[in-house]
PDB file of C-alpha atoms and ligand atoms in Angstrom:
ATOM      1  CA  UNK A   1     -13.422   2.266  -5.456  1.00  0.00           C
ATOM      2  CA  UNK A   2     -13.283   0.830  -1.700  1.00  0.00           C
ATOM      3  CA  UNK A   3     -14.834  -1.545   0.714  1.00  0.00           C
ATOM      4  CA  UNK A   4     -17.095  -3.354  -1.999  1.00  0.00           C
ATOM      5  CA  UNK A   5     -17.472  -5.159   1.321  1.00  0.00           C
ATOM      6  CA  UNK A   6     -19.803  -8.242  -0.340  1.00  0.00           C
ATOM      7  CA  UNK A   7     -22.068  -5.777  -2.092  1.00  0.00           C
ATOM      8  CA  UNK A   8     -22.585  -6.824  -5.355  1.00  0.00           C
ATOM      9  CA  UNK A   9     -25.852  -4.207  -5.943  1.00  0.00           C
ATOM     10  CA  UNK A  10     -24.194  -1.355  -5.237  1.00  0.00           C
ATOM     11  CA  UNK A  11     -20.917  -2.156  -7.745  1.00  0.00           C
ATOM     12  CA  UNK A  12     -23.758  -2.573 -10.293  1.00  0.00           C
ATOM     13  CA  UNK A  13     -25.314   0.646  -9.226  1.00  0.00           C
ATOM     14  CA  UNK A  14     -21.298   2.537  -9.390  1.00  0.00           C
ATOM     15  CA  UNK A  15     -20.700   0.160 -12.636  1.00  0.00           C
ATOM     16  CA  UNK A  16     -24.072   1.524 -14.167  1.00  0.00           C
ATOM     17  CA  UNK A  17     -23.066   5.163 -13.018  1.00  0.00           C
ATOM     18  CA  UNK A  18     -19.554   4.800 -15.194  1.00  0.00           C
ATOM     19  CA  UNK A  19     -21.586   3.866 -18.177  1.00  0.00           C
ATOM     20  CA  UNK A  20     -22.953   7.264 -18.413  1.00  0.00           C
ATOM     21  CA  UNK A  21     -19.571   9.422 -17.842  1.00  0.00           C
ATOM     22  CA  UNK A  22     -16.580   9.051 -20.042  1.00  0.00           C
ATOM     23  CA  UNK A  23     -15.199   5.744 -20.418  1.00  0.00           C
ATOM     24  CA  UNK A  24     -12.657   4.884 -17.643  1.00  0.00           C
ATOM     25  CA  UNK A  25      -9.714   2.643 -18.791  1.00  0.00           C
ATOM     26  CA  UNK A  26      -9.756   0.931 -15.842  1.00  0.00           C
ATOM     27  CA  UNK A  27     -11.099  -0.511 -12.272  1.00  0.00           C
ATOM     28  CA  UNK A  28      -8.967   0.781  -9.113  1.00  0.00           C
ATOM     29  CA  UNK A  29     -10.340  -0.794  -5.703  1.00  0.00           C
ATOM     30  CA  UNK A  30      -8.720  -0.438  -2.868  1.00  0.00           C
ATOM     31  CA  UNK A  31      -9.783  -3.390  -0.775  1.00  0.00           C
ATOM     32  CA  UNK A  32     -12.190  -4.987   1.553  1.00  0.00           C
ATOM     33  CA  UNK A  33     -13.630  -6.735  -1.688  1.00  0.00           C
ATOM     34  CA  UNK A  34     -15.853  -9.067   1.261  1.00  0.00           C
ATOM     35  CA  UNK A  35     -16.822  -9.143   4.204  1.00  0.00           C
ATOM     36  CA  UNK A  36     -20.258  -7.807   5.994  1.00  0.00           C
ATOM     37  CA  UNK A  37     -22.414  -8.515   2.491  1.00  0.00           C
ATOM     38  CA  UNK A  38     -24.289 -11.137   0.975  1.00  0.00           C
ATOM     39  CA  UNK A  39     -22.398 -11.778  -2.149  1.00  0.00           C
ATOM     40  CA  UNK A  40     -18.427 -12.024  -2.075  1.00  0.00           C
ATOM     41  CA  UNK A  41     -18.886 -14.670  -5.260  1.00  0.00           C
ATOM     42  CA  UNK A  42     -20.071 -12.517  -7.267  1.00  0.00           C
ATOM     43  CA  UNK A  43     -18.304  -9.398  -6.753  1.00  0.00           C
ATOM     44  CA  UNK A  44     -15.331 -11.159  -7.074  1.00  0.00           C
ATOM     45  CA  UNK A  45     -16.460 -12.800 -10.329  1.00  0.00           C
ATOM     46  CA  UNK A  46     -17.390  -9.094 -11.385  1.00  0.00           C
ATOM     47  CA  UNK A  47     -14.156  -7.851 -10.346  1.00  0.00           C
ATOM     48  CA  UNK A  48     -12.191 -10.437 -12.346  1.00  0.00           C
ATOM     49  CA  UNK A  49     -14.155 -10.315 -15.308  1.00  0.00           C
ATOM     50  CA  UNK A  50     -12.953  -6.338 -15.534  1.00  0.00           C
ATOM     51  CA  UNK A  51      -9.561  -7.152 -15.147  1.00  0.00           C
ATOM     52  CA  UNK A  52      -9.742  -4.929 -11.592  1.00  0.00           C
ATOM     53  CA  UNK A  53      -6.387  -3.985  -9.982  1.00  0.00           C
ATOM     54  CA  UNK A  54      -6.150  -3.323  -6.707  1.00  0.00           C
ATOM     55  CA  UNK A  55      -5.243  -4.230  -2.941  1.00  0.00           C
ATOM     56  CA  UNK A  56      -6.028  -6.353   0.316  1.00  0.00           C
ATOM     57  CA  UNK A  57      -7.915  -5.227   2.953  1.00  0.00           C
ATOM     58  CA  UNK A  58      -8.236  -6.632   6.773  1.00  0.00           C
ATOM     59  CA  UNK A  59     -11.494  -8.382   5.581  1.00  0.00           C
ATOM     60  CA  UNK A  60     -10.442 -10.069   2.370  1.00  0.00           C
ATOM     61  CA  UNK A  61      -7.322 -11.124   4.312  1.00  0.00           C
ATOM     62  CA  UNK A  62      -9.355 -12.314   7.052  1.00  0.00           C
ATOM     63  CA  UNK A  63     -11.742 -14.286   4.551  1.00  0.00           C
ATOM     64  CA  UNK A  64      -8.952 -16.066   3.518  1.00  0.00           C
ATOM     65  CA  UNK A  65      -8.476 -17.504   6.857  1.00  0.00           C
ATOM     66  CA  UNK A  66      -5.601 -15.178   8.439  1.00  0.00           C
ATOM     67  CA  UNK A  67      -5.743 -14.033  11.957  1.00  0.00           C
ATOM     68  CA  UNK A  68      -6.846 -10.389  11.308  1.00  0.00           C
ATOM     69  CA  UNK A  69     -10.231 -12.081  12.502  1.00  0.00           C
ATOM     70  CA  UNK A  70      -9.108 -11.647  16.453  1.00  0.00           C
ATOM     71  CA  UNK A  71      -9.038  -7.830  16.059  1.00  0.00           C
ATOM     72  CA  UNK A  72     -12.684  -7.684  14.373  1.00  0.00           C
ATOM     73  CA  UNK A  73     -16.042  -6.892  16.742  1.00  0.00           C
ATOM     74  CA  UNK A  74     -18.016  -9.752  17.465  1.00  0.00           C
ATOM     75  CA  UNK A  75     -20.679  -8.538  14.244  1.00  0.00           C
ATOM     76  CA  UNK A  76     -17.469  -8.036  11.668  1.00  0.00           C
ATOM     77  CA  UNK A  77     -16.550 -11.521  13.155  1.00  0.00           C
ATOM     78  CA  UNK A  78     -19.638 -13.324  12.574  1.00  0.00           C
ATOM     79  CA  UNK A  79     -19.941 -12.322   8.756  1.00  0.00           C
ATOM     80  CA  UNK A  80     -16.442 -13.309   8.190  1.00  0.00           C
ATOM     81  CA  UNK A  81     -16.847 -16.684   9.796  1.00  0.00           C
ATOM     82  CA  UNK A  82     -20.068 -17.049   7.275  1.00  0.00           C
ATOM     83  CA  UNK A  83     -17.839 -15.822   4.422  1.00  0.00           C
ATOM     84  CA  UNK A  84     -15.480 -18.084   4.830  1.00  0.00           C
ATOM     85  CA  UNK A  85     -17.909 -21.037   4.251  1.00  0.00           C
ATOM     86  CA  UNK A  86     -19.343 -19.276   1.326  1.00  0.00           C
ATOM     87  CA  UNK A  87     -16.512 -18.533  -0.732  1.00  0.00           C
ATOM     88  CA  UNK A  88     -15.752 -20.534  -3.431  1.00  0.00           C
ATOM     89  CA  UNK A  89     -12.073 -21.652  -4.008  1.00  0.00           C
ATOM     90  CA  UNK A  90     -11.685 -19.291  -6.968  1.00  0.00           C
ATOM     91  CA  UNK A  91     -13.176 -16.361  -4.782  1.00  0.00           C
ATOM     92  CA  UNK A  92     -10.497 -17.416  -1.805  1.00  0.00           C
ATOM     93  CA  UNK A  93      -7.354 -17.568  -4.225  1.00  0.00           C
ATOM     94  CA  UNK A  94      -7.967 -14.491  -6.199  1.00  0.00           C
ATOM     95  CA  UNK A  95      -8.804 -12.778  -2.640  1.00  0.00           C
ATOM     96  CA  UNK A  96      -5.282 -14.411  -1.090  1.00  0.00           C
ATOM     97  CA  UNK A  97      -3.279 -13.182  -4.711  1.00  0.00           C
ATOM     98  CA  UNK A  98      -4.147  -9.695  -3.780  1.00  0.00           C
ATOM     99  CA  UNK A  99      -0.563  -7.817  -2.804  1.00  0.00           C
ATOM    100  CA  UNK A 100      -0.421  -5.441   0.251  1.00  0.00           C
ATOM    101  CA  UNK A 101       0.220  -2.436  -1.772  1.00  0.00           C
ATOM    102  CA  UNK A 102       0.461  -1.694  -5.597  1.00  0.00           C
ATOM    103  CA  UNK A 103       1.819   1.633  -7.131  1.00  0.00           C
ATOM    104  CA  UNK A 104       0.988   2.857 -10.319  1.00  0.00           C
ATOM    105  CA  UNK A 105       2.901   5.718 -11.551  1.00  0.00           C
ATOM    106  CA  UNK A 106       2.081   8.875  -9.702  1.00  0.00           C
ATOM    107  CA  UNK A 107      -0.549   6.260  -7.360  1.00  0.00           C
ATOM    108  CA  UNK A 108       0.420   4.042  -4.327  1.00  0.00           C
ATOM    109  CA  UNK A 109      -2.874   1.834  -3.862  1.00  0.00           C
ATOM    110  CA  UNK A 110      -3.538   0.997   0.090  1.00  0.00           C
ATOM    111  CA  UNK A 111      -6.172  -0.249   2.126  1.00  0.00           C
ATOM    112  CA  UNK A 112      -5.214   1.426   5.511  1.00  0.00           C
ATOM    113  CA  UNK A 113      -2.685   3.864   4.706  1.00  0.00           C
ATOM    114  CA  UNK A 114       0.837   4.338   2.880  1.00  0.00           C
ATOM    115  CA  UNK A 115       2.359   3.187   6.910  1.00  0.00           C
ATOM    116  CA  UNK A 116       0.619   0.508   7.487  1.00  0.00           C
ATOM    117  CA  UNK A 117      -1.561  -1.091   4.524  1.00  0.00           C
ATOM    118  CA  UNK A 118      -3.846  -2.864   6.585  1.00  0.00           C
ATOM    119  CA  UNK A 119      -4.882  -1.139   9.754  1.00  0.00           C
ATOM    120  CA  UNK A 120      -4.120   2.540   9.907  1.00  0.00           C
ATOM    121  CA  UNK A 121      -7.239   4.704   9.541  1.00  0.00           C
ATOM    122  CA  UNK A 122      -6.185   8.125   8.798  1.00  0.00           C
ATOM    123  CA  UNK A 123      -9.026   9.675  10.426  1.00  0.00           C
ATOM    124  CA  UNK A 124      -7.027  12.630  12.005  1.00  0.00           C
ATOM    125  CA  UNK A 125      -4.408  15.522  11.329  1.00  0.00           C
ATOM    126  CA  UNK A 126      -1.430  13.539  13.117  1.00  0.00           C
ATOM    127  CA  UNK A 127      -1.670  10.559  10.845  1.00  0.00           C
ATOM    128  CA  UNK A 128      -2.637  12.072   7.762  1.00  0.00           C
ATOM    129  CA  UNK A 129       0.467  14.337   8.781  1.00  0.00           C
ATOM    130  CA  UNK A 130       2.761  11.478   9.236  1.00  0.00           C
ATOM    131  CA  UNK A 131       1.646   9.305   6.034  1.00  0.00           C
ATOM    132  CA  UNK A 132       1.884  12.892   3.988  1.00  0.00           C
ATOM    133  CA  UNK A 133       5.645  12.933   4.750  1.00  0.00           C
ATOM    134  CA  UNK A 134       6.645   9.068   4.563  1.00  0.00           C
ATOM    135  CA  UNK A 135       4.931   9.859   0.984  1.00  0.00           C
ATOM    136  CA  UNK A 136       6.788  13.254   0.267  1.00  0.00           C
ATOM    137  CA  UNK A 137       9.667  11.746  -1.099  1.00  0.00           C
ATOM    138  CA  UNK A 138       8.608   8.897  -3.063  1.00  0.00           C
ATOM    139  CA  UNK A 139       7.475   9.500  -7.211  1.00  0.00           C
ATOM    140  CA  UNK A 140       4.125   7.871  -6.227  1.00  0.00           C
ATOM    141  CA  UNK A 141       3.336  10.753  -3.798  1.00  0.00           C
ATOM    142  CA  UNK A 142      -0.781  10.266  -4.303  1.00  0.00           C
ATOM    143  CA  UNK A 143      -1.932   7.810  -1.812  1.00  0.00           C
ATOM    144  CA  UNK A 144      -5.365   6.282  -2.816  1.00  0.00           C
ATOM    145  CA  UNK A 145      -6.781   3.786  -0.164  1.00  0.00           C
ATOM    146  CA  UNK A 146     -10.045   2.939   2.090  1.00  0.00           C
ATOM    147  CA  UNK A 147     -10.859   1.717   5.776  1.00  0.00           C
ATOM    148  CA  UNK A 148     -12.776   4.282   7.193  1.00  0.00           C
ATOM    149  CA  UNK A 149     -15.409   4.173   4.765  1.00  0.00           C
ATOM    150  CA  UNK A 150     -15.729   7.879   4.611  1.00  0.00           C
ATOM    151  CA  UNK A 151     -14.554  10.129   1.548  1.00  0.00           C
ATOM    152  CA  UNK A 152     -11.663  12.186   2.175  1.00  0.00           C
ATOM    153  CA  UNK A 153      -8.679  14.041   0.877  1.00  0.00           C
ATOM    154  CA  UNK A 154      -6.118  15.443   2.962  1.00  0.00           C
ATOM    155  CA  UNK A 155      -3.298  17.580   1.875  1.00  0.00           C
ATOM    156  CA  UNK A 156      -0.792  19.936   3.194  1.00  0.00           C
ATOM    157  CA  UNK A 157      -2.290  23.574   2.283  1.00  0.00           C
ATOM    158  CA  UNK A 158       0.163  26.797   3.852  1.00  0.00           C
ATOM    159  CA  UNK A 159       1.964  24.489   5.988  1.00  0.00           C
ATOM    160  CA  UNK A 160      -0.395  23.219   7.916  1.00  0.00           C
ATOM    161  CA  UNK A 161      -2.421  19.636   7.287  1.00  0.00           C
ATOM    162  CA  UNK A 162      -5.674  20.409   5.878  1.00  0.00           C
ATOM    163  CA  UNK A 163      -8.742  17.999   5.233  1.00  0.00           C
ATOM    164  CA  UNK A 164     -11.260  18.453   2.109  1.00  0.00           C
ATOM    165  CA  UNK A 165     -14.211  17.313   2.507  1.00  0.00           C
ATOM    166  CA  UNK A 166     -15.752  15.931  -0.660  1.00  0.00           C
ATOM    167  CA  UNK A 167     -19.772  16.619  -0.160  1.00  0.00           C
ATOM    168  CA  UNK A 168     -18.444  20.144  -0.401  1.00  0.00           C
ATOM    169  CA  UNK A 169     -15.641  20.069  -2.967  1.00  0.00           C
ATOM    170  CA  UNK A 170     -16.601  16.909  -5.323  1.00  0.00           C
ATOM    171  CA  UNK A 171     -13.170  17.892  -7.384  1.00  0.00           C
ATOM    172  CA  UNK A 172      -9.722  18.134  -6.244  1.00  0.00           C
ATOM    173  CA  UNK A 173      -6.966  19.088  -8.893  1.00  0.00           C
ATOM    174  CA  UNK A 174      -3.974  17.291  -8.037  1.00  0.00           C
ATOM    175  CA  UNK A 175      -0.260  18.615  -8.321  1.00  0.00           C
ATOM    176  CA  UNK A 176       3.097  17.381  -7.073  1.00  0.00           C
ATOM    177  CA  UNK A 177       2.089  17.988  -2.637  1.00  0.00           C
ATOM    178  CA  UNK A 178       1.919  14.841  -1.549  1.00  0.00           C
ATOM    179  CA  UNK A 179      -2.232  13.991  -0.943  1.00  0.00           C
ATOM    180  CA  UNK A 180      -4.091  11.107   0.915  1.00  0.00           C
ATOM    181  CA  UNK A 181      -7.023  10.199  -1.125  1.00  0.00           C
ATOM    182  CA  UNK A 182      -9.917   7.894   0.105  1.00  0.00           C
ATOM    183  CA  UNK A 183     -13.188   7.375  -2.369  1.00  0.00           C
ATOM    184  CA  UNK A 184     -15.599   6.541   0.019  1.00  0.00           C
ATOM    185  CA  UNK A 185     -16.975   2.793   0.203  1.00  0.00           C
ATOM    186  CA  UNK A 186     -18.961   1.126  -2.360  1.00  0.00           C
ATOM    187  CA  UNK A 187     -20.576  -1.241   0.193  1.00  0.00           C
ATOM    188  CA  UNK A 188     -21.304   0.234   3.309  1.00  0.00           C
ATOM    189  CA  UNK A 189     -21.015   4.031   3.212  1.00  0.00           C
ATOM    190  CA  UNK A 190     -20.459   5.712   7.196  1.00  0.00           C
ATOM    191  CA  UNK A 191     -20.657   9.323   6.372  1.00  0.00           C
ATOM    192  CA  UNK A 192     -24.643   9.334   6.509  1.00  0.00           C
ATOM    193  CA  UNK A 193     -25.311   9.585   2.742  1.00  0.00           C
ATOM    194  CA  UNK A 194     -26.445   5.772   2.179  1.00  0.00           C
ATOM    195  CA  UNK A 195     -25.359   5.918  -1.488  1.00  0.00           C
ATOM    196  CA  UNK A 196     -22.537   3.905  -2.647  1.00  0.00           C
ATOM    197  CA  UNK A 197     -19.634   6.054  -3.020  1.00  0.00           C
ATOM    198  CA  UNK A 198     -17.002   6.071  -5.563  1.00  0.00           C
ATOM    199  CA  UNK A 199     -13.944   8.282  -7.348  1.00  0.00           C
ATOM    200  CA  UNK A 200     -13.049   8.824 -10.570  1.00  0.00           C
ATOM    201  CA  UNK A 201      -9.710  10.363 -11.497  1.00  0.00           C
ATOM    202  CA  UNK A 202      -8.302  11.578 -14.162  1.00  0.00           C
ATOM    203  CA  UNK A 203      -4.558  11.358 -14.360  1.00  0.00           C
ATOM    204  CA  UNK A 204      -4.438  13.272 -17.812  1.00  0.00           C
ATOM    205  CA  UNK A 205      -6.140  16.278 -16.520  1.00  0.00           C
ATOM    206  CA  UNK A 206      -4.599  15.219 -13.133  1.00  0.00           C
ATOM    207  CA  UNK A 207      -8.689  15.454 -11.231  1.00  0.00           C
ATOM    208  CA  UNK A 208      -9.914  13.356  -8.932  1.00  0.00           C
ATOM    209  CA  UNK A 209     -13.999  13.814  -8.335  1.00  0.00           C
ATOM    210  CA  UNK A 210     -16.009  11.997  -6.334  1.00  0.00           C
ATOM    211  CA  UNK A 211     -19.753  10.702  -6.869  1.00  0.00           C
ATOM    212  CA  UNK A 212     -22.523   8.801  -5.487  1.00  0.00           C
ATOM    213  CA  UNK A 213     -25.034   5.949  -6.831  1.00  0.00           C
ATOM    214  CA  UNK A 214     -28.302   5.043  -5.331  1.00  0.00           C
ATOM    215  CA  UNK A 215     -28.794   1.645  -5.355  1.00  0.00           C
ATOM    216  CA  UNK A 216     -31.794  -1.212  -3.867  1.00  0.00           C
ATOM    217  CA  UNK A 217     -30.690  -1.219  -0.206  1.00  0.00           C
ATOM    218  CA  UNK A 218     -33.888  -3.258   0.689  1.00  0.00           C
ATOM    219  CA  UNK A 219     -32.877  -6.001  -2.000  1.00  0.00           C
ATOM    220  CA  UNK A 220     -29.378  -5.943  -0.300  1.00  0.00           C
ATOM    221  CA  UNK A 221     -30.537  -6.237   3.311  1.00  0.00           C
ATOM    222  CA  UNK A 222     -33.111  -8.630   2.408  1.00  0.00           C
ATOM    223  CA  UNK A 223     -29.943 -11.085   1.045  1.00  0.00           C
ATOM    224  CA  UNK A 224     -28.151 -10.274   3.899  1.00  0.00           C
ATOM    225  CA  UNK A 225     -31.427 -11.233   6.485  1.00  0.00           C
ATOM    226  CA  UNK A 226     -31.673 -14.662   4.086  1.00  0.00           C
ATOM    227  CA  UNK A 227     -27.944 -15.638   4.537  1.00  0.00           C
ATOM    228  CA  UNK A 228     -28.348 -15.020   8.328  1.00  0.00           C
ATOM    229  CA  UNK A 229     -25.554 -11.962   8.764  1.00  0.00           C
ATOM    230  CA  UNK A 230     -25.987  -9.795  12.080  1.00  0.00           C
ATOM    231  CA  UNK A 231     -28.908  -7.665  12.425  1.00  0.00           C
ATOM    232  CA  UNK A 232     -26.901  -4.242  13.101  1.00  0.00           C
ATOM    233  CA  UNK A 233     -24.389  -4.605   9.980  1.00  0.00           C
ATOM    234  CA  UNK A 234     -28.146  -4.831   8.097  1.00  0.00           C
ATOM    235  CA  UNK A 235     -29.634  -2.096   9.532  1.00  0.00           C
ATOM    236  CA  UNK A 236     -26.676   0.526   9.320  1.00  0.00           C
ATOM    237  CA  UNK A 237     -26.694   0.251   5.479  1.00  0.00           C
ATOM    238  CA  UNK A 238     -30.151   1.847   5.352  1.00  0.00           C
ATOM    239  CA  UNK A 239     -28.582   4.712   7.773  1.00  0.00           C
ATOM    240  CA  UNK A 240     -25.297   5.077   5.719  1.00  0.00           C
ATOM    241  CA  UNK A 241     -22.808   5.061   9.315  1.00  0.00           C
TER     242      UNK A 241
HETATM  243 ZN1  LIG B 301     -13.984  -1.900   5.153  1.00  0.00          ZN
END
């Protein structure tokens, strides 16, 4: 899973939607843990409590007081400056122990991209092209990470970059091509489908499918209007972009 992003509803609702699938051995998320929510406490405390692994994003290393916070717009700015005076001590040191980049066998684990872990948003051919190759000769050649908030898998297919959209092919088998893999955000989905969206992969039958939970945006937004965060990043969860 991805930008969590503070959302401590919609983990439950992806949590609750594991429950009813085959066990998974364990919790992947690929940063931006806070930011924009109402709760980065608690879905840290969640995260902890099943042992997650995972990776930094721009907002958790923001919340820890770095200067990512000068590149963020003035609403992504405002609910980091109120995250930082809500996070508890244990929230801010687990947040600062998270590493750049983690690989796991077959798996590099970004936030941005395999480039450039923080920023990069591979949101086009010419990037995905140019992370698919930096990846093409490492053993770790699957690159799962976040950012845009949008699900995604791109791939080289006859030569030529190709993107798969998920809506339309939920399952991807994976071989040895290099692939750029992004689950979607749990927090604060932006491809218009409000749900929070998650992956689950498989590396025995080497699958990776993708799936949505429903979850109480009104509860959410109602936290978030309580704590004082900016009207827009309340309203856009309703809209899912
Ligand atoms: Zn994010």
């Amino acid at each position: 899973m991805s930008d969590i992003h503070a959302n401590l509803v919609a983990l439950e609702a992806v949590l609750e939607a594991l429950e009813s699938s085959p066990p998974v051995d364990e919790i992947w998320h690929l940063g931006d843990v806070v930011g924009y929510g109402p709760d980065p406490n608690g879905v840290v405390a969640r995260l902890a409590s099943l042992g997650a692994h995972g990776v930094r994003g721009n907002h958790d290393a923001a919340a820890c007081g770095g200067p990512e916070i000068e590149w963020f717009n003035p609403e992504a700015r405002q609910a980091i400056e109120w995250t930082r005076q809500a996070i508890s001590e244990t929230t801010r040191s687990w947040l600062a122990a998270l590493p750049q980049r983690s690989i796991t066998g077959d798996f590099t684990l970004v936030h941005g991209s395999p480039l450039d872990p923080t920023w990069e948003y591979v949101t086009s051919a010419p990037v995905a092209a140019a992370n698919l190759a930096a990846l093409a000769s490492r053993n770790d050649r699957h690159g799962l990470h976040g950012h845009t908030h949008v699900p995604a898998a791109w791939r080289v297919e006859g030569g030529r970059v190709a993107f798969t959209d998920p809506r339309h092919h939920p399952i991807l088998a994976l071989d040895d091509r290099p692939a750029l893999l992004n689950p979607g955000s749990v927090g604060q989905p932006r491809d218009g489908d409000p749900r929070a969206a998650f992956a689950i992969l498989d590396t025995g039958a080497a699958t990776i499918e993708w799936r949505r939970a429903g979850y109480d945006i009104p509860a959410v937004q109602a936290a978030m209007a309580a704590a004082g965060l900016p009207h827009w990043l309340i309203t856009r969860l309703a809209a899912g972009h």
